[in-house]
Backbone atoms as SQL, in Angstrom:
CREATE TABLE atoms (id INTEGER PRIMARY KEY, chain TEXT, resi INTEGER, resn TEXT, atom TEXT, x REAL, y REAL, z REAL);
INSERT INTO atoms VALUES
  (1, 'A', 1, 'UNK', 'N', 32.139, 50.066, -13.508),
  (2, 'A', 1, 'UNK', 'CA', 31.433, 49.744, -12.298),
  (3, 'A', 1, 'UNK', 'C', 30.199, 48.908, -12.653),
  (4, 'A', 2, 'UNK', 'N', 29.977, 47.740, -11.960),
  (5, 'A', 2, 'UNK', 'CA', 28.844, 46.870, -12.298),
  (6, 'A', 2, 'UNK', 'C', 27.513, 47.496, -11.898),
  (7, 'A', 3, 'UNK', 'N', 26.480, 47.095, -12.651),
  (8, 'A', 3, 'UNK', 'CA', 25.134, 47.583, -12.344),
  (9, 'A', 3, 'UNK', 'C', 24.651, 46.956, -11.043),
  (10, 'A', 4, 'UNK', 'N', 23.726, 47.647, -10.423),
  (11, 'A', 4, 'UNK', 'CA', 23.123, 47.082, -9.221),
  (12, 'A', 4, 'UNK', 'C', 22.240, 45.907, -9.634),
  (13, 'A', 5, 'UNK', 'N', 22.394, 44.762, -8.961),
  (14, 'A', 5, 'UNK', 'CA', 21.554, 43.618, -9.333),
  (15, 'A', 5, 'UNK', 'C', 20.088, 43.894, -8.982),
  (16, 'A', 6, 'UNK', 'N', 19.218, 43.395, -9.852),
  (17, 'A', 6, 'UNK', 'CA', 17.787, 43.565, -9.602),
  (18, 'A', 6, 'UNK', 'C', 17.375, 42.610, -8.491),
  (19, 'A', 7, 'UNK', 'N', 16.477, 43.034, -7.641),
  (20, 'A', 7, 'UNK', 'CA', 16.016, 42.120, -6.596),
  (21, 'A', 7, 'UNK', 'C', 15.224, 40.967, -7.212),
  (22, 'A', 8, 'UNK', 'N', 15.441, 39.794, -6.685),
  (23, 'A', 8, 'UNK', 'CA', 14.736, 38.614, -7.188),
  (24, 'A', 8, 'UNK', 'C', 13.311, 38.602, -6.651),
  (25, 'A', 9, 'UNK', 'N', 12.399, 38.186, -7.499),
  (26, 'A', 9, 'UNK', 'CA', 10.989, 38.103, -7.118),
  (27, 'A', 9, 'UNK', 'C', 10.634, 36.629, -7.029),
  (28, 'A', 10, 'UNK', 'N', 10.050, 36.237, -5.927),
  (29, 'A', 10, 'UNK', 'CA', 9.675, 34.837, -5.787),
  (30, 'A', 10, 'UNK', 'C', 8.461, 34.548, -6.663),
  (31, 'A', 11, 'UNK', 'N', 8.367, 33.313, -7.118),
  (32, 'A', 11, 'UNK', 'CA', 7.276, 32.941, -8.013),
  (33, 'A', 11, 'UNK', 'C', 5.933, 32.908, -7.277),
  (34, 'A', 12, 'UNK', 'N', 5.955, 32.720, -5.981),
  (35, 'A', 12, 'UNK', 'CA', 4.714, 32.684, -5.213),
  (36, 'A', 12, 'UNK', 'C', 4.080, 34.070, -5.178),
  (37, 'A', 13, 'UNK', 'N', 4.894, 35.088, -5.084),
  (38, 'A', 13, 'UNK', 'CA', 4.377, 36.449, -5.014),
  (39, 'A', 13, 'UNK', 'C', 3.963, 36.980, -6.379),
  (40, 'A', 14, 'UNK', 'N', 4.226, 36.224, -7.441),
  (41, 'A', 14, 'UNK', 'CA', 3.921, 36.711, -8.781),
  (42, 'A', 14, 'UNK', 'C', 2.456, 36.537, -9.164),
  (43, 'A', 15, 'UNK', 'N', 1.628, 36.081, -8.271),
  (44, 'A', 15, 'UNK', 'CA', 0.205, 35.988, -8.537),
  (45, 'A', 15, 'UNK', 'C', -0.253, 34.628, -9.029),
  (46, 'A', 16, 'UNK', 'N', 0.551, 33.620, -8.875),
  (47, 'A', 16, 'UNK', 'CA', 0.130, 32.284, -9.295),
  (48, 'A', 16, 'UNK', 'C', -0.988, 31.785, -8.398),
  (49, 'A', 17, 'UNK', 'N', -1.905, 31.086, -9.008),
  (50, 'A', 17, 'UNK', 'CA', -2.978, 30.482, -8.228),
  (51, 'A', 17, 'UNK', 'C', -2.517, 29.120, -7.731),
  (52, 'A', 18, 'UNK', 'N', -2.944, 28.772, -6.552),
  (53, 'A', 18, 'UNK', 'CA', -2.604, 27.459, -6.035),
  (54, 'A', 18, 'UNK', 'C', -3.565, 26.441, -6.629),
  (55, 'A', 19, 'UNK', 'N', -3.084, 25.250, -6.840),
  (56, 'A', 19, 'UNK', 'CA', -3.887, 24.194, -7.437),
  (57, 'A', 19, 'UNK', 'C', -4.858, 23.660, -6.392),
  (58, 'A', 20, 'UNK', 'N', -6.125, 23.566, -6.764),
  (59, 'A', 20, 'UNK', 'CA', -7.114, 23.062, -5.822),
  (60, 'A', 20, 'UNK', 'C', -7.015, 21.540, -5.751),
  (61, 'A', 21, 'UNK', 'N', -7.364, 21.008, -4.609),
  (62, 'A', 21, 'UNK', 'CA', -7.317, 19.570, -4.398),
  (63, 'A', 21, 'UNK', 'C', -8.428, 18.897, -5.187),
  (64, 'A', 22, 'UNK', 'N', -8.114, 17.744, -5.779),
  (65, 'A', 22, 'UNK', 'CA', -9.100, 16.986, -6.533),
  (66, 'A', 22, 'UNK', 'C', -9.901, 16.131, -5.561),
  (67, 'A', 23, 'UNK', 'N', -11.181, 16.052, -5.815),
  (68, 'A', 23, 'UNK', 'CA', -12.059, 15.236, -4.986),
  (69, 'A', 23, 'UNK', 'C', -11.698, 13.764, -5.199),
  (70, 'A', 24, 'UNK', 'N', -11.333, 13.039, -4.141),
  (71, 'A', 24, 'UNK', 'CA', -10.969, 11.630, -4.319),
  (72, 'A', 24, 'UNK', 'C', -12.140, 10.762, -4.771),
  (73, 'A', 25, 'UNK', 'N', -13.372, 11.233, -4.578),
  (74, 'A', 25, 'UNK', 'CA', -14.542, 10.471, -5.001),
  (75, 'A', 25, 'UNK', 'C', -14.917, 10.760, -6.452),
  (76, 'A', 26, 'UNK', 'N', -14.216, 11.682, -7.089),
  (77, 'A', 26, 'UNK', 'CA', -14.517, 12.030, -8.477),
  (78, 'A', 26, 'UNK', 'C', -14.230, 10.830, -9.380),
  (79, 'A', 27, 'UNK', 'N', -15.019, 10.652, -10.426),
  (80, 'A', 27, 'UNK', 'CA', -14.804, 9.501, -11.316),
  (81, 'A', 27, 'UNK', 'C', -13.500, 9.617, -12.103),
  (82, 'A', 28, 'UNK', 'N', -12.918, 8.472, -12.390),
  (83, 'A', 28, 'UNK', 'CA', -11.675, 8.425, -13.164),
  (84, 'A', 28, 'UNK', 'C', -11.973, 8.716, -14.628),
  (85, 'A', 29, 'UNK', 'N', -11.001, 9.319, -15.308),
  (86, 'A', 29, 'UNK', 'CA', -11.146, 9.600, -16.732),
  (87, 'A', 29, 'UNK', 'C', -11.031, 8.297, -17.525),
  (88, 'A', 30, 'UNK', 'N', -11.650, 8.240, -18.702),
  (89, 'A', 30, 'UNK', 'CA', -11.563, 7.015, -19.501),
  (90, 'A', 30, 'UNK', 'C', -10.171, 6.847, -20.105),
  (91, 'A', 31, 'UNK', 'N', -9.768, 5.598, -20.279),
  (92, 'A', 31, 'UNK', 'CA', -8.487, 5.301, -20.902),
  (93, 'A', 31, 'UNK', 'C', -8.657, 5.255, -22.417),
  (94, 'A', 32, 'UNK', 'N', -7.627, 5.649, -23.123),
  (95, 'A', 32, 'UNK', 'CA', -7.653, 5.597, -24.585),
  (96, 'A', 32, 'UNK', 'C', -7.329, 4.177, -25.050),
  (97, 'A', 33, 'UNK', 'N', -7.577, 3.922, -26.326),
  (98, 'A', 33, 'UNK', 'CA', -7.255, 2.620, -26.907),
  (99, 'A', 33, 'UNK', 'C', -5.756, 2.348, -26.782),
  (100, 'A', 34, 'UNK', 'N', -4.951, 3.378, -26.986),
  (101, 'A', 34, 'UNK', 'CA', -3.501, 3.210, -26.875),
  (102, 'A', 34, 'UNK', 'C', -3.103, 2.828, -25.451),
  (103, 'A', 35, 'UNK', 'N', -3.758, 3.395, -24.458),
  (104, 'A', 35, 'UNK', 'CA', -3.416, 3.062, -23.074),
  (105, 'A', 35, 'UNK', 'C', -3.762, 1.608, -22.759),
  (106, 'A', 36, 'UNK', 'N', -4.900, 1.111, -23.267),
  (107, 'A', 36, 'UNK', 'CA', -5.221, -0.311, -23.083),
  (108, 'A', 36, 'UNK', 'C', -4.177, -1.182, -23.778),
  (109, 'A', 37, 'UNK', 'N', -3.786, -0.800, -24.985),
  (110, 'A', 37, 'UNK', 'CA', -2.737, -1.516, -25.718),
  (111, 'A', 37, 'UNK', 'C', -1.436, -1.505, -24.923),
  (112, 'A', 38, 'UNK', 'N', -1.091, -0.348, -24.400),
  (113, 'A', 38, 'UNK', 'CA', 0.147, -0.189, -23.649),
  (114, 'A', 38, 'UNK', 'C', 0.161, -1.082, -22.408),
  (115, 'A', 39, 'UNK', 'N', -0.955, -1.132, -21.696),
  (116, 'A', 39, 'UNK', 'CA', -1.034, -1.993, -20.514),
  (117, 'A', 39, 'UNK', 'C', -0.861, -3.460, -20.901),
  (118, 'A', 40, 'UNK', 'N', -1.443, -3.842, -22.028),
  (119, 'A', 40, 'UNK', 'CA', -1.400, -5.224, -22.484),
  (120, 'A', 40, 'UNK', 'C', -0.008, -5.624, -22.981),
  (121, 'A', 41, 'UNK', 'N', 0.673, -4.749, -23.682),
  (122, 'A', 41, 'UNK', 'CA', 1.927, -5.076, -24.342),
  (123, 'A', 41, 'UNK', 'C', 3.182, -4.698, -23.572),
  (124, 'A', 42, 'UNK', 'N', 3.104, -3.873, -22.559),
  (125, 'A', 42, 'UNK', 'CA', 4.309, -3.372, -21.884),
  (126, 'A', 42, 'UNK', 'C', 5.206, -4.506, -21.379),
  (127, 'A', 43, 'UNK', 'N', 4.632, -5.502, -20.728),
  (128, 'A', 43, 'UNK', 'CA', 5.445, -6.598, -20.189),
  (129, 'A', 43, 'UNK', 'C', 6.100, -7.405, -21.309),
  (130, 'A', 44, 'UNK', 'N', 5.380, -7.609, -22.420),
  (131, 'A', 44, 'UNK', 'CA', 5.959, -8.348, -23.548),
  (132, 'A', 44, 'UNK', 'C', 7.153, -7.597, -24.133),
  (133, 'A', 45, 'UNK', 'N', 6.997, -6.300, -24.296),
  (134, 'A', 45, 'UNK', 'CA', 8.078, -5.481, -24.851),
  (135, 'A', 45, 'UNK', 'C', 9.274, -5.487, -23.903),
  (136, 'A', 46, 'UNK', 'N', 9.003, -5.403, -22.588),
  (137, 'A', 46, 'UNK', 'CA', 10.094, -5.426, -21.609),
  (138, 'A', 46, 'UNK', 'C', 10.808, -6.776, -21.616),
  (139, 'A', 47, 'UNK', 'N', 10.042, -7.871, -21.805),
  (140, 'A', 47, 'UNK', 'CA', 10.652, -9.198, -21.840),
  (141, 'A', 47, 'UNK', 'C', 11.526, -9.369, -23.084),
  (142, 'A', 48, 'UNK', 'N', 11.078, -8.806, -24.217),
  (143, 'A', 48, 'UNK', 'CA', 11.852, -8.904, -25.449),
  (144, 'A', 48, 'UNK', 'C', 13.088, -7.999, -25.421),
  (145, 'A', 49, 'UNK', 'N', 13.027, -6.924, -24.644),
  (146, 'A', 49, 'UNK', 'CA', 14.119, -5.943, -24.561),
  (147, 'A', 49, 'UNK', 'C', 14.441, -5.677, -23.089),
  (148, 'A', 50, 'UNK', 'N', 15.087, -6.627, -22.406),
  (149, 'A', 50, 'UNK', 'CA', 15.292, -6.485, -20.960),
  (150, 'A', 50, 'UNK', 'C', 16.158, -5.294, -20.552),
  (151, 'A', 51, 'UNK', 'N', 17.029, -4.835, -21.431),
  (152, 'A', 51, 'UNK', 'CA', 17.897, -3.718, -21.069),
  (153, 'A', 51, 'UNK', 'C', 17.326, -2.364, -21.483),
  (154, 'A', 52, 'UNK', 'N', 16.111, -2.342, -22.016),
  (155, 'A', 52, 'UNK', 'CA', 15.489, -1.086, -22.450),
  (156, 'A', 52, 'UNK', 'C', 14.972, -0.318, -21.241),
  (157, 'A', 53, 'UNK', 'N', 15.178, 0.985, -21.245),
  (158, 'A', 53, 'UNK', 'CA', 14.689, 1.839, -20.173),
  (159, 'A', 53, 'UNK', 'C', 13.221, 2.175, -20.379),
  (160, 'A', 54, 'UNK', 'N', 12.678, 2.960, -19.459),
  (161, 'A', 54, 'UNK', 'CA', 11.264, 3.315, -19.519),
  (162, 'A', 54, 'UNK', 'C', 10.931, 4.050, -20.818),
  (163, 'A', 55, 'UNK', 'N', 11.742, 5.009, -21.181),
  (164, 'A', 55, 'UNK', 'CA', 11.509, 5.768, -22.406),
  (165, 'A', 55, 'UNK', 'C', 11.636, 4.911, -23.652),
  (166, 'A', 56, 'UNK', 'N', 12.603, 3.988, -23.628),
  (167, 'A', 56, 'UNK', 'CA', 12.794, 3.093, -24.770),
  (168, 'A', 56, 'UNK', 'C', 11.589, 2.177, -24.950),
  (169, 'A', 57, 'UNK', 'N', 11.057, 1.671, -23.844),
  (170, 'A', 57, 'UNK', 'CA', 9.879, 0.806, -23.913),
  (171, 'A', 57, 'UNK', 'C', 8.700, 1.595, -24.477),
  (172, 'A', 58, 'UNK', 'N', 8.524, 2.818, -24.028),
  (173, 'A', 58, 'UNK', 'CA', 7.452, 3.662, -24.545),
  (174, 'A', 58, 'UNK', 'C', 7.599, 3.921, -26.033),
  (175, 'A', 59, 'UNK', 'N', 8.821, 4.143, -26.476),
  (176, 'A', 59, 'UNK', 'CA', 9.083, 4.373, -27.899),
  (177, 'A', 59, 'UNK', 'C', 8.763, 3.118, -28.709),
  (178, 'A', 60, 'UNK', 'N', 9.147, 1.950, -28.189),
  (179, 'A', 60, 'UNK', 'CA', 8.855, 0.692, -28.879),
  (180, 'A', 60, 'UNK', 'C', 7.352, 0.428, -28.930),
  (181, 'A', 61, 'UNK', 'N', 6.658, 0.751, -27.846),
  (182, 'A', 61, 'UNK', 'CA', 5.199, 0.595, -27.839),
  (183, 'A', 61, 'UNK', 'C', 4.556, 1.497, -28.887),
  (184, 'A', 62, 'UNK', 'N', 5.013, 2.724, -28.963),
  (185, 'A', 62, 'UNK', 'CA', 4.477, 3.654, -29.952),
  (186, 'A', 62, 'UNK', 'C', 4.709, 3.172, -31.372),
  (187, 'A', 63, 'UNK', 'N', 5.879, 2.622, -31.625),
  (188, 'A', 63, 'UNK', 'CA', 6.197, 2.095, -32.951),
  (189, 'A', 63, 'UNK', 'C', 5.297, 0.913, -33.282),
  (190, 'A', 64, 'UNK', 'N', 5.123, 0.016, -32.311),
  (191, 'A', 64, 'UNK', 'CA', 4.267, -1.159, -32.517),
  (192, 'A', 64, 'UNK', 'C', 2.830, -0.718, -32.799),
  (193, 'A', 65, 'UNK', 'N', 2.330, 0.271, -32.052),
  (194, 'A', 65, 'UNK', 'CA', 0.964, 0.769, -32.234),
  (195, 'A', 65, 'UNK', 'C', 0.782, 1.338, -33.640),
  (196, 'A', 66, 'UNK', 'N', 1.761, 2.080, -34.118),
  (197, 'A', 66, 'UNK', 'CA', 1.673, 2.675, -35.457),
  (198, 'A', 66, 'UNK', 'C', 1.699, 1.613, -36.549),
  (199, 'A', 67, 'UNK', 'N', 2.405, 0.511, -36.301),
  (200, 'A', 67, 'UNK', 'CA', 2.511, -0.557, -37.298),
  (201, 'A', 67, 'UNK', 'C', 1.252, -1.414, -37.372),
  (202, 'A', 68, 'UNK', 'N', 0.430, -1.398, -36.332),
  (203, 'A', 68, 'UNK', 'CA', -0.764, -2.240, -36.299),
  (204, 'A', 68, 'UNK', 'C', -1.820, -1.706, -37.261),
  (205, 'A', 69, 'UNK', 'N', -2.570, -2.641, -37.888),
  (206, 'A', 69, 'UNK', 'CA', -3.671, -2.217, -38.746),
  (207, 'A', 69, 'UNK', 'C', -4.948, -2.089, -37.908),
  (208, 'A', 70, 'UNK', 'N', -6.030, -1.636, -38.519),
  (209, 'A', 70, 'UNK', 'CA', -7.271, -1.385, -37.783),
  (210, 'A', 70, 'UNK', 'C', -7.857, -2.652, -37.167),
  (211, 'A', 71, 'UNK', 'N', -7.699, -3.799, -37.847),
  (212, 'A', 71, 'UNK', 'CA', -8.224, -5.052, -37.301),
  (213, 'A', 71, 'UNK', 'C', -7.494, -5.439, -36.019),
  (214, 'A', 72, 'UNK', 'N', -6.197, -5.199, -35.976),
  (215, 'A', 72, 'UNK', 'CA', -5.414, -5.523, -34.781),
  (216, 'A', 72, 'UNK', 'C', -5.719, -4.557, -33.638),
  (217, 'A', 73, 'UNK', 'N', -6.064, -3.318, -33.973),
  (218, 'A', 73, 'UNK', 'CA', -6.378, -2.313, -32.950),
  (219, 'A', 73, 'UNK', 'C', -7.805, -2.436, -32.426),
  (220, 'A', 74, 'UNK', 'N', -8.670, -3.144, -33.156),
  (221, 'A', 74, 'UNK', 'CA', -10.097, -3.186, -32.826),
  (222, 'A', 74, 'UNK', 'C', -10.391, -3.577, -31.379),
  (223, 'A', 75, 'UNK', 'N', -9.755, -4.617, -30.818),
  (224, 'A', 75, 'UNK', 'CA', -10.076, -4.957, -29.416),
  (225, 'A', 75, 'UNK', 'C', -9.798, -3.800, -28.451),
  (226, 'A', 76, 'UNK', 'N', -8.731, -3.073, -28.701),
  (227, 'A', 76, 'UNK', 'CA', -8.369, -1.954, -27.833),
  (228, 'A', 76, 'UNK', 'C', -9.318, -0.775, -28.040),
  (229, 'A', 77, 'UNK', 'N', -9.745, -0.567, -29.279),
  (230, 'A', 77, 'UNK', 'CA', -10.722, 0.489, -29.566),
  (231, 'A', 77, 'UNK', 'C', -12.058, 0.177, -28.900),
  (232, 'A', 78, 'UNK', 'N', -12.450, -1.112, -28.908),
  (233, 'A', 78, 'UNK', 'CA', -13.694, -1.523, -28.249),
  (234, 'A', 78, 'UNK', 'C', -13.607, -1.311, -26.736),
  (235, 'A', 79, 'UNK', 'N', -12.457, -1.664, -26.156),
  (236, 'A', 79, 'UNK', 'CA', -12.269, -1.452, -24.714),
  (237, 'A', 79, 'UNK', 'C', -12.350, 0.031, -24.377),
  (238, 'A', 80, 'UNK', 'N', -11.786, 0.871, -25.228),
  (239, 'A', 80, 'UNK', 'CA', -11.809, 2.317, -24.991),
  (240, 'A', 80, 'UNK', 'C', -13.237, 2.848, -25.061),
  (241, 'A', 81, 'UNK', 'N', -14.040, 2.345, -25.998),
  (242, 'A', 81, 'UNK', 'CA', -15.441, 2.771, -26.104),
  (243, 'A', 81, 'UNK', 'C', -16.220, 2.381, -24.847),
  (244, 'A', 82, 'UNK', 'N', -16.005, 1.160, -24.364),
  (245, 'A', 82, 'UNK', 'CA', -16.685, 0.708, -23.146),
  (246, 'A', 82, 'UNK', 'C', -16.262, 1.552, -21.949),
  (247, 'A', 83, 'UNK', 'N', -14.974, 1.861, -21.875),
  (248, 'A', 83, 'UNK', 'CA', -14.476, 2.655, -20.753),
  (249, 'A', 83, 'UNK', 'C', -14.998, 4.084, -20.823),
  (250, 'A', 84, 'UNK', 'N', -15.158, 4.604, -22.028),
  (251, 'A', 84, 'UNK', 'CA', -15.707, 5.948, -22.193),
  (252, 'A', 84, 'UNK', 'C', -17.155, 5.986, -21.710),
  (253, 'A', 85, 'UNK', 'N', -17.931, 4.949, -22.044),
  (254, 'A', 85, 'UNK', 'CA', -19.321, 4.871, -21.588),
  (255, 'A', 85, 'UNK', 'C', -19.370, 4.773, -20.065),
  (256, 'A', 86, 'UNK', 'N', -18.464, 3.979, -19.488),
  (257, 'A', 86, 'UNK', 'CA', -18.403, 3.853, -18.033),
  (258, 'A', 86, 'UNK', 'C', -18.107, 5.198, -17.391),
  (259, 'A', 87, 'UNK', 'N', -17.136, 5.904, -17.929),
  (260, 'A', 87, 'UNK', 'CA', -16.737, 7.191, -17.357),
  (261, 'A', 87, 'UNK', 'C', -17.861, 8.215, -17.462),
  (262, 'A', 88, 'UNK', 'N', -18.572, 8.225, -18.584),
  (263, 'A', 88, 'UNK', 'CA', -19.685, 9.164, -18.746),
  (264, 'A', 88, 'UNK', 'C', -20.803, 8.860, -17.759),
  (265, 'A', 89, 'UNK', 'N', -21.089, 7.561, -17.547),
  (266, 'A', 89, 'UNK', 'CA', -22.126, 7.176, -16.589),
  (267, 'A', 89, 'UNK', 'C', -21.719, 7.575, -15.172),
  (268, 'A', 90, 'UNK', 'N', -20.459, 7.330, -14.818),
  (269, 'A', 90, 'UNK', 'CA', -19.975, 7.703, -13.488),
  (270, 'A', 90, 'UNK', 'C', -19.974, 9.217, -13.310),
  (271, 'A', 91, 'UNK', 'N', -19.625, 9.939, -14.365),
  (272, 'A', 91, 'UNK', 'CA', -19.606, 11.399, -14.298),
  (273, 'A', 91, 'UNK', 'C', -21.016, 11.949, -14.091),
  (274, 'A', 92, 'UNK', 'N', -21.996, 11.370, -14.788),
  (275, 'A', 92, 'UNK', 'CA', -23.385, 11.808, -14.633),
  (276, 'A', 92, 'UNK', 'C', -23.886, 11.516, -13.221),
  (277, 'A', 93, 'UNK', 'N', -23.566, 10.337, -12.707),
  (278, 'A', 93, 'UNK', 'CA', -23.982, 9.978, -11.350),
  (279, 'A', 93, 'UNK', 'C', -23.308, 10.891, -10.326),
  (280, 'A', 94, 'UNK', 'N', -22.053, 11.223, -10.556),
  (281, 'A', 94, 'UNK', 'CA', -21.312, 12.099, -9.649),
  (282, 'A', 94, 'UNK', 'C', -21.896, 13.509, -9.671),
  (283, 'A', 95, 'UNK', 'N', -22.262, 13.996, -10.855),
  (284, 'A', 95, 'UNK', 'CA', -22.838, 15.338, -10.979),
  (285, 'A', 95, 'UNK', 'C', -24.212, 15.411, -10.319),
  (286, 'A', 96, 'UNK', 'N', -24.992, 14.340, -10.411),
  (287, 'A', 96, 'UNK', 'CA', -26.326, 14.311, -9.799),
  (288, 'A', 96, 'UNK', 'C', -26.261, 14.147, -8.290),
  (289, 'A', 97, 'UNK', 'N', -25.128, 13.645, -7.803),
  (290, 'A', 97, 'UNK', 'CA', -24.959, 13.420, -6.367),
  (291, 'A', 97, 'UNK', 'C', -24.911, 14.732, -5.594),
  (292, 'A', 98, 'UNK', 'N', -24.354, 15.769, -6.216),
  (293, 'A', 98, 'UNK', 'CA', -24.183, 17.054, -5.527),
  (294, 'A', 98, 'UNK', 'C', -25.468, 17.737, -5.255);
């Protein structure tokens, strides 16, 4: 004779907290050097590999980033530093606004 099935418990009743809404006026997070590189190179990689999917393009970008030396990465690292300073300034202004 089969056992009685256990009653299913919904995940909502399990005590999960609901995610609070993000303030649309909150400052954006800074982009990393890799993200600036990715924005710059994505179209080139897609043009060189027209049949590559989204994941394939990301994999090719990652490979290209790893192959680059520090001199080639420098412009992207500089952009990331500037964006980090921008984000910190916006965050400070946002915190003082409250």
